[in-house]
mmCIF file of C-alpha atoms in Angstrom:
data_model
loop_
_atom_site.group_PDB
_atom_site.id
_atom_site.type_symbol
_atom_site.label_atom_id
_atom_site.label_comp_id
_atom_site.label_asym_id
_atom_site.label_seq_id
_atom_site.Cartn_x
_atom_site.Cartn_y
_atom_site.Cartn_z
ATOM 1 C CA UNK A 1343 -61.130 16.718 94.775
ATOM 2 C CA UNK A 1344 -62.375 13.127 94.439
ATOM 3 C CA UNK A 1345 -64.797 12.545 91.559
ATOM 4 C CA UNK A 1346 -67.159 10.525 93.724
ATOM 5 C CA UNK A 1347 -67.651 13.384 96.167
ATOM 6 C CA UNK A 1348 -68.072 16.017 93.488
ATOM 7 C CA UNK A 1349 -71.840 16.583 93.753
ATOM 8 C CA UNK A 1350 -72.227 20.273 93.076
ATOM 9 C CA UNK A 1351 -75.646 21.580 92.070
ATOM 10 C CA UNK A 1352 -74.248 22.342 88.623
ATOM 11 C CA UNK A 1353 -75.976 19.442 86.975
ATOM 12 C CA UNK A 1354 -79.380 19.135 88.567
ATOM 13 C CA UNK A 1355 -81.058 19.330 85.226
ATOM 14 C CA UNK A 1356 -78.471 19.751 82.613
ATOM 15 C CA UNK A 1357 -78.932 19.652 78.963
ATOM 16 C CA UNK A 1358 -80.773 18.590 76.170
ATOM 17 C CA UNK A 1359 -81.146 16.424 73.379
ATOM 18 C CA UNK A 1360 -82.125 15.159 70.012
ATOM 19 C CA UNK A 1361 -82.012 11.976 68.264
ATOM 20 C CA UNK A 1362 -82.303 10.300 64.999
ATOM 21 C CA UNK A 1363 -85.535 9.675 63.174
ATOM 22 C CA UNK A 1364 -84.208 6.154 62.875
ATOM 23 C CA UNK A 1365 -86.083 3.564 64.925
ATOM 24 C CA UNK A 1366 -83.257 1.101 64.881
ATOM 25 C CA UNK A 1367 -81.814 -0.110 68.181
ATOM 26 C CA UNK A 1368 -78.974 1.883 69.667
ATOM 27 C CA UNK A 1369 -75.547 0.360 69.596
ATOM 28 C CA UNK A 1370 -73.587 -0.067 72.823
ATOM 29 C CA UNK A 1371 -71.171 2.782 73.478
ATOM 30 C CA UNK A 1372 -68.255 1.255 75.335
ATOM 31 C CA UNK A 1373 -65.383 3.544 74.458
ATOM 32 C CA UNK A 1374 -64.023 5.948 77.049
ATOM 33 C CA UNK A 1375 -64.843 9.649 76.943
ATOM 34 C CA UNK A 1376 -61.410 10.703 75.803
ATOM 35 C CA UNK A 1377 -61.630 8.486 72.727
ATOM 36 C CA UNK A 1378 -65.144 9.690 71.974
ATOM 37 C CA UNK A 1379 -63.987 13.291 72.116
ATOM 38 C CA UNK A 1380 -61.281 12.629 69.525
ATOM 39 C CA UNK A 1381 -63.935 11.281 67.140
ATOM 40 C CA UNK A 1382 -65.728 14.655 67.111
ATOM 41 C CA UNK A 1383 -63.479 16.460 64.665
ATOM 42 C CA UNK A 1384 -66.614 17.608 62.821
ATOM 43 C CA UNK A 1385 -67.682 19.981 65.627
ATOM 44 C CA UNK A 1386 -68.692 23.373 64.228
ATOM 45 C CA UNK A 1387 -65.594 25.498 63.653
ATOM 46 C CA UNK A 1388 -65.516 29.058 64.934
ATOM 47 C CA UNK A 1389 -63.225 31.714 63.524
ATOM 48 C CA UNK A 1390 -60.679 32.980 66.034
ATOM 49 C CA UNK A 1391 -59.216 35.619 63.757
ATOM 50 C CA UNK A 1392 -60.468 38.523 65.904
ATOM 51 C CA UNK A 1393 -61.206 37.228 69.403
ATOM 52 C CA UNK A 1394 -62.326 39.689 72.068
ATOM 53 C CA UNK A 1395 -60.335 39.681 75.303
ATOM 54 C CA UNK A 1396 -62.491 40.666 78.278
ATOM 55 C CA UNK A 1397 -60.861 41.730 81.550
ATOM 56 C CA UNK A 1398 -61.620 39.710 84.676
ATOM 57 C CA UNK A 1399 -64.317 41.235 86.840
ATOM 58 C CA UNK A 1400 -66.295 40.571 89.983
ATOM 59 C CA UNK A 1401 -69.952 39.795 89.397
ATOM 60 C CA UNK A 1402 -72.412 40.792 92.154
ATOM 61 C CA UNK A 1403 -75.626 38.969 92.947
ATOM 62 C CA UNK A 1404 -78.408 39.900 90.484
ATOM 63 C CA UNK A 1405 -79.802 42.849 92.461
ATOM 64 C CA UNK A 1406 -83.014 43.020 90.402
ATOM 65 C CA UNK A 1407 -83.895 39.383 91.134
ATOM 66 C CA UNK A 1408 -86.002 38.188 94.057
ATOM 67 C CA UNK A 1409 -84.533 37.876 97.532
ATOM 68 C CA UNK A 1410 -85.311 34.154 97.383
ATOM 69 C CA UNK A 1411 -83.235 33.699 94.232
ATOM 70 C CA UNK A 1412 -80.354 35.717 95.640
ATOM 71 C CA UNK A 1413 -80.474 33.577 98.769
ATOM 72 C CA UNK A 1414 -80.456 30.374 96.690
ATOM 73 C CA UNK A 1415 -77.426 31.611 94.755
ATOM 74 C CA UNK A 1416 -75.593 32.533 97.956
ATOM 75 C CA UNK A 1417 -76.390 29.234 99.688
ATOM 76 C CA UNK A 1418 -74.578 26.936 97.290
ATOM 77 C CA UNK A 1419 -70.936 27.613 96.408
ATOM 78 C CA UNK A 1420 -70.327 27.494 92.686
ATOM 79 C CA UNK A 1421 -67.450 25.336 91.412
ATOM 80 C CA UNK A 1422 -64.801 27.013 89.293
ATOM 81 C CA UNK A 1423 -64.330 26.286 85.605
ATOM 82 C CA UNK A 1424 -61.153 24.359 86.401
ATOM 83 C CA UNK A 1425 -62.883 22.267 89.078
ATOM 84 C CA UNK A 1426 -65.602 21.239 86.642
ATOM 85 C CA UNK A 1427 -63.077 20.337 83.956
ATOM 86 C CA UNK A 1428 -60.811 18.424 86.365
ATOM 87 C CA UNK A 1429 -63.703 16.382 87.761
ATOM 88 C CA UNK A 1430 -65.120 15.300 84.407
ATOM 89 C CA UNK A 1431 -65.434 11.486 84.141
ATOM 90 C CA UNK A 1432 -62.710 9.971 82.001
ATOM 91 C CA UNK A 1433 -64.084 6.452 81.618
ATOM 92 C CA UNK A 1434 -67.404 4.625 81.382
ATOM 93 C CA UNK A 1435 -66.907 3.297 84.906
ATOM 94 C CA UNK A 1436 -66.444 6.822 86.269
ATOM 95 C CA UNK A 1437 -69.593 7.913 84.422
ATOM 96 C CA UNK A 1438 -71.558 5.094 86.033
ATOM 97 C CA UNK A 1439 -70.277 6.020 89.484
ATOM 98 C CA UNK A 1440 -71.154 9.700 89.034
ATOM 99 C CA UNK A 1441 -74.597 8.840 87.640
ATOM 100 C CA UNK A 1442 -75.315 6.701 90.684
ATOM 101 C CA UNK A 1443 -74.272 9.511 93.053
ATOM 102 C CA UNK A 1444 -76.292 12.206 91.255
ATOM 103 C CA UNK A 1445 -79.398 10.008 91.040
ATOM 104 C CA UNK A 1446 -79.191 9.238 94.757
ATOM 105 C CA UNK A 1447 -78.974 12.966 95.542
ATOM 106 C CA UNK A 1448 -81.901 13.685 93.253
ATOM 107 C CA UNK A 1449 -84.075 11.060 94.973
ATOM 108 C CA UNK A 1450 -83.746 13.006 98.219
ATOM 109 C CA UNK A 1451 -85.048 16.135 96.507
ATOM 110 C CA UNK A 1452 -87.928 14.225 94.927
ATOM 111 C CA UNK A 1453 -88.990 12.863 98.322
ATOM 112 C CA UNK A 1454 -89.090 16.414 99.697
ATOM 113 C CA UNK A 1455 -91.096 17.666 96.721
ATOM 114 C CA UNK A 1456 -93.628 14.830 96.964
ATOM 115 C CA UNK A 1457 -94.351 15.854 100.554
ATOM 116 C CA UNK A 1458 -94.940 19.425 99.413
ATOM 117 C CA UNK A 1459 -97.163 18.721 96.406
ATOM 118 C CA UNK A 1460 -100.393 16.735 96.466
ATOM 119 C CA UNK A 1461 -99.751 14.695 93.326
ATOM 120 C CA UNK A 1462 -100.393 10.983 92.840
ATOM 121 C CA UNK A 1463 -97.584 9.122 91.029
ATOM 122 C CA UNK A 1464 -97.994 5.709 89.384
ATOM 123 C CA UNK A 1465 -95.427 3.673 87.434
ATOM 124 C CA UNK A 1466 -96.529 2.304 84.052
ATOM 125 C CA UNK A 1467 -95.095 1.117 80.743
ATOM 126 C CA UNK A 1468 -96.094 2.419 77.333
ATOM 127 C CA UNK A 1469 -94.781 0.445 74.372
ATOM 128 C CA UNK A 1470 -92.232 -1.080 76.736
ATOM 129 C CA UNK A 1471 -90.928 2.325 77.901
ATOM 130 C CA UNK A 1472 -91.229 3.082 81.635
ATOM 131 C CA UNK A 1473 -93.283 6.192 82.372
ATOM 132 C CA UNK A 1474 -94.802 7.754 85.465
ATOM 133 C CA UNK A 1475 -98.279 9.190 85.425
ATOM 134 C CA UNK A 1476 -98.685 12.192 87.718
ATOM 135 C CA UNK A 1477 -102.212 13.234 88.652
ATOM 136 C CA UNK A 1478 -102.659 16.426 90.689
ATOM 137 C CA UNK A 1479 -105.366 16.636 93.335
ATOM 138 C CA UNK A 1480 -106.886 19.563 91.453
ATOM 139 C CA UNK A 1481 -107.007 19.530 87.651
ATOM 140 C CA UNK A 1482 -107.792 22.832 85.949
ATOM 141 C CA UNK A 1483 -111.208 22.548 84.250
ATOM 142 C CA UNK A 1484 -109.706 23.553 80.903
ATOM 143 C CA UNK A 1485 -107.192 20.686 81.160
ATOM 144 C CA UNK A 1486 -109.673 18.001 82.199
ATOM 145 C CA UNK A 1487 -109.148 15.990 79.001
ATOM 146 C CA UNK A 1488 -105.581 17.121 78.330
ATOM 147 C CA UNK A 1489 -102.273 15.377 78.964
ATOM 148 C CA UNK A 1490 -98.806 16.906 79.254
ATOM 149 C CA UNK A 1491 -95.930 14.641 78.176
ATOM 150 C CA UNK A 1492 -92.776 15.626 80.084
ATOM 151 C CA UNK A 1493 -89.236 14.746 79.000
ATOM 152 C CA UNK A 1494 -86.725 15.223 81.813
ATOM 153 C CA UNK A 1495 -83.314 16.882 81.643
ATOM 154 C CA UNK A 1496 -79.989 15.624 82.936
ATOM 155 C CA UNK A 1497 -77.455 15.842 80.082
ATOM 156 C CA UNK A 1498 -78.792 12.574 78.697
ATOM 157 C CA UNK A 1499 -77.046 10.694 81.465
ATOM 158 C CA UNK A 1500 -78.720 11.635 84.769
ATOM 159 C CA UNK A 1501 -82.045 11.072 86.528
ATOM 160 C CA UNK A 1502 -83.367 7.724 85.380
ATOM 161 C CA UNK A 1503 -86.101 6.176 87.519
ATOM 162 C CA UNK A 1504 -87.911 8.239 90.161
ATOM 163 C CA UNK A 1505 -85.512 11.233 89.845
ATOM 164 C CA UNK A 1506 -86.965 11.824 86.351
ATOM 165 C CA UNK A 1507 -90.180 13.376 87.738
ATOM 166 C CA UNK A 1508 -88.699 16.577 89.195
ATOM 167 C CA UNK A 1509 -90.233 19.041 86.728
ATOM 168 C CA UNK A 1510 -93.229 16.775 86.166
ATOM 169 C CA UNK A 1511 -94.228 17.396 89.795
ATOM 170 C CA UNK A 1512 -94.011 21.158 89.288
ATOM 171 C CA UNK A 1513 -96.047 21.076 86.085
ATOM 172 C CA UNK A 1514 -98.708 18.741 87.462
ATOM 173 C CA UNK A 1515 -99.173 20.791 90.643
ATOM 174 C CA UNK A 1516 -98.749 24.343 89.360
ATOM 175 C CA UNK A 1517 -100.372 23.987 85.938
ATOM 176 C CA UNK A 1518 -103.071 21.597 87.121
ATOM 177 C CA UNK A 1519 -102.772 18.915 84.451
ATOM 178 C CA UNK A 1520 -102.143 15.180 84.206
ATOM 179 C CA UNK A 1521 -98.507 14.548 83.288
ATOM 180 C CA UNK A 1522 -96.850 11.510 81.730
ATOM 181 C CA UNK A 1523 -93.133 11.577 82.522
ATOM 182 C CA UNK A 1524 -90.958 9.505 80.176
ATOM 183 C CA UNK A 1525 -88.076 7.564 81.738
ATOM 184 C CA UNK A 1526 -86.167 7.271 78.463
ATOM 185 C CA UNK A 1527 -83.044 5.185 77.762
ATOM 186 C CA UNK A 1528 -79.681 6.883 78.294
ATOM 187 C CA UNK A 1529 -75.935 6.364 77.926
ATOM 188 C CA UNK A 1530 -73.568 4.804 78.695
ATOM 189 C CA UNK A 1531 -75.590 1.689 77.785
ATOM 190 C CA UNK A 1532 -77.996 3.377 75.355
ATOM 191 C CA UNK A 1533 -76.642 6.326 73.322
ATOM 192 C CA UNK A 1534 -78.433 8.054 70.438
ATOM 193 C CA UNK A 1535 -80.997 7.260 68.999
ATOM 194 C CA UNK A 1536 -82.432 5.253 71.921
ATOM 195 C CA UNK A 1537 -83.878 8.230 73.819
ATOM 196 C CA UNK A 1538 -85.486 9.736 70.722
ATOM 197 C CA UNK A 1539 -87.046 6.419 69.795
ATOM 198 C CA UNK A 1540 -88.502 6.089 73.304
ATOM 199 C CA UNK A 1541 -90.035 9.566 73.271
ATOM 200 C CA UNK A 1542 -91.568 9.180 69.799
ATOM 201 C CA UNK A 1543 -92.911 5.735 70.698
ATOM 202 C CA UNK A 1544 -94.590 6.933 73.903
ATOM 203 C CA UNK A 1545 -95.984 10.042 72.225
ATOM 204 C CA UNK A 1546 -97.483 8.039 69.348
ATOM 205 C CA UNK A 1547 -99.226 5.673 71.739
ATOM 206 C CA UNK A 1548 -100.611 8.457 73.954
ATOM 207 C CA UNK A 1549 -101.746 10.397 70.875
ATOM 208 C CA UNK A 1550 -103.621 7.360 69.608
ATOM 209 C CA UNK A 1551 -105.392 7.043 72.956
ATOM 210 C CA UNK A 1552 -106.155 10.688 73.764
ATOM 211 C CA UNK A 1553 -105.900 12.447 70.405
ATOM 212 C CA UNK A 1554 -102.884 14.565 69.492
ATOM 213 C CA UNK A 1555 -104.992 17.732 69.791
ATOM 214 C CA UNK A 1556 -105.316 17.008 73.523
ATOM 215 C CA UNK A 1557 -101.576 16.671 74.115
ATOM 216 C CA UNK A 1558 -98.805 19.060 75.091
ATOM 217 C CA UNK A 1559 -95.157 18.008 75.146
ATOM 218 C CA UNK A 1560 -92.206 19.675 76.779
ATOM 219 C CA UNK A 1561 -89.149 19.567 78.968
ATOM 220 C CA UNK A 1562 -86.139 21.476 80.203
ATOM 221 C CA UNK A 1563 -82.510 21.333 79.113
ATOM 222 C CA UNK A 1564 -81.662 17.955 77.565
ATOM 223 C CA UNK A 1565 -85.367 17.155 77.757
ATOM 224 C CA UNK A 1566 -86.238 20.259 75.759
ATOM 225 C CA UNK A 1567 -83.708 19.397 73.073
ATOM 226 C CA UNK A 1568 -85.117 15.908 72.910
ATOM 227 C CA UNK A 1569 -88.635 17.311 72.557
ATOM 228 C CA UNK A 1570 -87.572 19.535 69.652
ATOM 229 C CA UNK A 1571 -85.966 16.577 67.890
ATOM 230 C CA UNK A 1572 -89.028 14.414 68.554
ATOM 231 C CA UNK A 1573 -91.413 16.984 67.048
ATOM 232 C CA UNK A 1574 -89.155 17.303 63.997
ATOM 233 C CA UNK A 1575 -89.341 13.516 63.664
ATOM 234 C CA UNK A 1576 -93.144 13.544 63.963
ATOM 235 C CA UNK A 1577 -93.388 16.179 61.240
ATOM 236 C CA UNK A 1578 -91.043 14.239 58.947
ATOM 237 C CA UNK A 1579 -93.107 11.074 59.530
ATOM 238 C CA UNK A 1580 -96.372 12.994 58.958
ATOM 239 C CA UNK A 1581 -97.711 12.043 62.383
ATOM 240 C CA UNK A 1582 -100.311 14.209 64.172
ATOM 241 C CA UNK A 1583 -98.715 16.945 66.256
ATOM 242 C CA UNK A 1584 -99.346 18.064 69.855
ATOM 243 C CA UNK A 1585 -101.300 21.245 70.497
ATOM 244 C CA UNK A 1586 -98.244 23.025 71.933
ATOM 245 C CA UNK A 1587 -94.569 22.591 72.788
ATOM 246 C CA UNK A 1588 -92.647 23.728 75.876
ATOM 247 C CA UNK A 1589 -88.881 24.190 75.441
ATOM 248 C CA UNK A 1590 -87.226 25.244 78.689
ATOM 249 C CA UNK A 1591 -83.651 26.455 78.074
ATOM 250 C CA UNK A 1592 -83.137 23.782 75.392
ATOM 251 C CA UNK A 1593 -79.778 22.187 74.683
ATOM 252 C CA UNK A 1594 -80.523 22.518 71.011
ATOM 253 C CA UNK A 1595 -76.931 22.642 69.754
ATOM 254 C CA UNK A 1596 -74.457 20.225 71.353
ATOM 255 C CA UNK A 1597 -71.466 21.977 69.803
ATOM 256 C CA UNK A 1598 -69.751 24.957 71.417
ATOM 257 C CA UNK A 1599 -71.308 27.526 69.098
ATOM 258 C CA UNK A 1600 -73.778 29.735 70.977
ATOM 259 C CA UNK A 1601 -72.459 33.127 72.118
ATOM 260 C CA UNK A 1602 -73.529 32.692 75.753
ATOM 261 C CA UNK A 1603 -71.500 29.494 76.046
ATOM 262 C CA UNK A 1604 -68.616 31.981 76.096
ATOM 263 C CA UNK A 1605 -70.097 35.119 77.666
ATOM 264 C CA UNK A 1606 -71.798 33.261 80.543
ATOM 265 C CA UNK A 1607 -69.003 30.776 81.204
ATOM 266 C CA UNK A 1608 -68.172 30.927 84.896
ATOM 267 C CA UNK A 1609 -71.346 32.976 85.461
ATOM 268 C CA UNK A 1610 -73.942 30.216 85.054
ATOM 269 C CA UNK A 1611 -73.947 28.542 88.473
ATOM 270 C CA UNK A 1612 -75.514 25.316 87.148
ATOM 271 C CA UNK A 1613 -73.552 24.552 83.980
ATOM 272 C CA UNK A 1614 -70.422 26.638 84.704
ATOM 273 C CA UNK A 1615 -68.595 25.720 81.458
ATOM 274 C CA UNK A 1616 -68.958 23.747 78.238
ATOM 275 C CA UNK A 1617 -65.441 22.390 78.557
ATOM 276 C CA UNK A 1618 -65.121 19.107 80.344
ATOM 277 C CA UNK A 1619 -68.449 17.804 81.537
ATOM 278 C CA UNK A 1620 -70.867 19.199 78.946
ATOM 279 C CA UNK A 1621 -68.595 18.394 76.033
ATOM 280 C CA UNK A 1622 -68.012 14.880 77.372
ATOM 281 C CA UNK A 1623 -71.726 14.292 77.950
ATOM 282 C CA UNK A 1624 -72.501 15.479 74.419
ATOM 283 C CA UNK A 1625 -70.028 13.015 72.946
ATOM 284 C CA UNK A 1626 -71.240 10.203 75.198
ATOM 285 C CA UNK A 1627 -74.810 10.759 74.045
ATOM 286 C CA UNK A 1628 -73.977 11.158 70.343
ATOM 287 C CA UNK A 1629 -71.889 7.978 70.237
ATOM 288 C CA UNK A 1630 -70.593 7.494 66.703
ATOM 289 C CA UNK A 1631 -72.776 10.249 65.195
ATOM 290 C CA UNK A 1632 -71.819 13.850 64.490
ATOM 291 C CA UNK A 1633 -72.813 16.440 67.088
ATOM 292 C CA UNK A 1634 -74.359 18.462 64.244
ATOM 293 C CA UNK A 1635 -76.730 15.638 63.253
ATOM 294 C CA UNK A 1636 -80.112 17.376 63.218
ATOM 295 C CA UNK A 1637 -81.661 14.765 65.520
ATOM 296 C CA UNK A 1638 -78.858 15.298 68.049
ATOM 297 C CA UNK A 1639 -78.687 19.083 67.687
ATOM 298 C CA UNK A 1640 -82.217 19.981 66.482
ATOM 299 C CA UNK A 1641 -81.206 23.602 65.943
ATOM 300 C CA UNK A 1642 -79.818 22.349 62.613
ATOM 301 C CA UNK A 1643 -83.142 20.714 61.731
ATOM 302 C CA UNK A 1644 -86.353 21.989 60.120
ATOM 303 C CA UNK A 1645 -88.869 23.998 62.188
ATOM 304 C CA UNK A 1646 -91.534 24.357 59.499
ATOM 305 C CA UNK A 1647 -94.957 23.293 60.737
ATOM 306 C CA UNK A 1648 -94.130 23.371 64.469
ATOM 307 C CA UNK A 1649 -96.962 23.818 66.968
ATOM 308 C CA UNK A 1650 -97.033 26.982 69.112
ATOM 309 C CA UNK A 1651 -93.941 26.924 71.335
ATOM 310 C CA UNK A 1652 -93.189 28.391 74.764
ATOM 311 C CA UNK A 1653 -89.508 29.047 75.585
ATOM 312 C CA UNK A 1654 -87.743 29.967 78.853
ATOM 313 C CA UNK A 1655 -84.225 31.124 79.712
ATOM 314 C CA UNK A 1656 -82.353 33.525 82.006
ATOM 315 C CA UNK A 1657 -79.775 36.264 81.722
ATOM 316 C CA UNK A 1658 -77.055 34.089 83.322
ATOM 317 C CA UNK A 1659 -77.980 30.936 81.403
ATOM 318 C CA UNK A 1660 -75.238 29.487 79.209
ATOM 319 C CA UNK A 1661 -78.033 28.140 76.977
ATOM 320 C CA UNK A 1662 -79.620 31.553 76.502
ATOM 321 C CA UNK A 1663 -78.125 31.597 73.001
ATOM 322 C CA UNK A 1664 -79.566 28.153 72.201
ATOM 323 C CA UNK A 1665 -82.954 29.368 73.411
ATOM 324 C CA UNK A 1666 -83.022 32.585 71.374
ATOM 325 C CA UNK A 1667 -81.618 30.813 68.313
ATOM 326 C CA UNK A 1668 -84.415 28.231 68.474
ATOM 327 C CA UNK A 1669 -86.927 31.043 68.913
ATOM 328 C CA UNK A 1670 -85.543 32.807 65.839
ATOM 329 C CA UNK A 1671 -85.703 29.625 63.741
ATOM 330 C CA UNK A 1672 -89.327 29.141 64.816
ATOM 331 C CA UNK A 1673 -90.269 32.756 64.100
ATOM 332 C CA UNK A 1674 -88.606 32.577 60.702
ATOM 333 C CA UNK A 1675 -90.801 29.532 60.030
ATOM 334 C CA UNK A 1676 -93.895 31.597 60.958
ATOM 335 C CA UNK A 1677 -94.495 29.625 64.157
ATOM 336 C CA UNK A 1678 -96.194 31.303 67.114
ATOM 337 C CA UNK A 1679 -93.768 31.544 70.060
ATOM 338 C CA UNK A 1680 -93.554 33.101 73.491
ATOM 339 C CA UNK A 1681 -90.028 33.673 74.796
ATOM 340 C CA UNK A 1682 -89.556 34.537 78.483
ATOM 341 C CA UNK A 1683 -86.088 35.535 79.751
ATOM 342 C CA UNK A 1684 -85.787 35.969 83.519
ATOM 343 C CA UNK A 1685 -83.352 38.278 85.269
ATOM 344 C CA UNK A 1686 -80.535 36.498 87.103
ATOM 345 C CA UNK A 1687 -81.517 32.912 86.298
ATOM 346 C CA UNK A 1688 -78.767 30.427 85.465
ATOM 347 C CA UNK A 1689 -79.527 27.306 83.459
ATOM 348 C CA UNK A 1690 -82.781 25.659 84.602
ATOM 349 C CA UNK A 1691 -82.651 27.641 87.836
ATOM 350 C CA UNK A 1692 -86.456 27.735 87.883
ATOM 351 C CA UNK A 1693 -86.361 23.973 88.500
ATOM 352 C CA UNK A 1694 -83.285 23.934 90.726
ATOM 353 C CA UNK A 1695 -84.531 26.808 92.921
ATOM 354 C CA UNK A 1696 -88.189 25.880 92.533
ATOM 355 C CA UNK A 1697 -89.410 27.772 95.616
ATOM 356 C CA UNK A 1698 -88.470 31.200 94.225
ATOM 357 C CA UNK A 1699 -90.947 33.721 92.764
ATOM 358 C CA UNK A 1700 -89.158 33.336 89.424
ATOM 359 C CA UNK A 1701 -89.983 29.625 89.374
ATOM 360 C CA UNK A 1702 -93.638 30.249 90.214
ATOM 361 C CA UNK A 1703 -93.791 32.826 87.412
ATOM 362 C CA UNK A 1704 -92.365 30.361 84.881
ATOM 363 C CA UNK A 1705 -95.146 27.833 85.438
ATOM 364 C CA UNK A 1706 -97.844 30.502 85.660
ATOM 365 C CA UNK A 1707 -96.712 31.800 82.263
ATOM 366 C CA UNK A 1708 -96.620 28.241 80.909
ATOM 367 C CA UNK A 1709 -100.161 27.618 82.169
ATOM 368 C CA UNK A 1710 -101.462 30.798 80.548
ATOM 369 C CA UNK A 1711 -99.754 29.902 77.275
ATOM 370 C CA UNK A 1712 -101.322 26.437 77.222
ATOM 371 C CA UNK A 1713 -104.718 27.912 78.102
ATOM 372 C CA UNK A 1714 -104.402 30.379 75.226
ATOM 373 C CA UNK A 1715 -103.685 27.497 72.863
ATOM 374 C CA UNK A 1716 -106.770 25.639 74.142
ATOM 375 C CA UNK A 1717 -108.922 28.740 73.717
ATOM 376 C CA UNK A 1718 -107.708 29.372 70.176
ATOM 377 C CA UNK A 1719 -108.251 25.735 69.124
ATOM 378 C CA UNK A 1720 -111.843 25.831 70.375
ATOM 379 C CA UNK A 1721 -112.720 29.006 68.435
#
């Protein structure tokens, strides 16, 4: 299968995040993926002394899920683990070609969504970082003076430009709030810490204008990981924090450590496997830094002092382990959380299959969580 025609749905949102508290400029990452992978000898080691061998089995559609989700799963053939591995870019040029293809596909989806949702979109710059401001026709009264800062997913390599507003459209329309979507810098030309610096810079400026108490920040996949790293940076720098955080199936650990990276391999229709693409994207983003750097994999960072946090995952999500591990770290730090795990959802399926009842439920739950935070802060 030719790399340039390999446009499966398995990376419509992809993973997540983190970056250094450093505000220095990112160095250019111009080595090929194979070389970058060899530099990651410090990846977390897992004992293989007593591995569990599981027999092959046939997995039916999730019978307890909605008919719409089952239809979405049936409509799009899922690539095999080997296909994903064999079609992983092996050079910077191949990455650029794949990025261009995926962004072009995503633009088509965005055009469809903009026809469905009555949301105004305007391009701006904040501290030199391109952002898009999304204003829904109807703003919930409770969110009249609030702003949601959205950080898009895409494995740190996909969806620059207009494709970055996919989930922003859903949040603006379904939650009823003004959204600022950050079009942050990405590899190959801008590896870590460029994206983190962009997010922190935009947040600081918006907080100065609107007041941090009137802000929410969140994202899915790579965006969620980036959000977690950004909040850790804000806490370390003693900056005012947002009222709440949304972490949708966060890529909070870029190493192959979480249990569901193994148990849901070949089951998650979006990510499919860590081997190949995900591992290569992680190394491309990290550049010369360790994958366990706490601003690259925020799961290894400090969660003390976090704002209330809303988390989402699904039973077929390869990042279910990352999500529950983040939730546990937050709970251990005495942070208020709400964790929602949906039956049958693969990674970020609530964004990919956004017309399903499961997707509507995700954003209804998010809205209620944000409203509860507003109510508590006004008491």
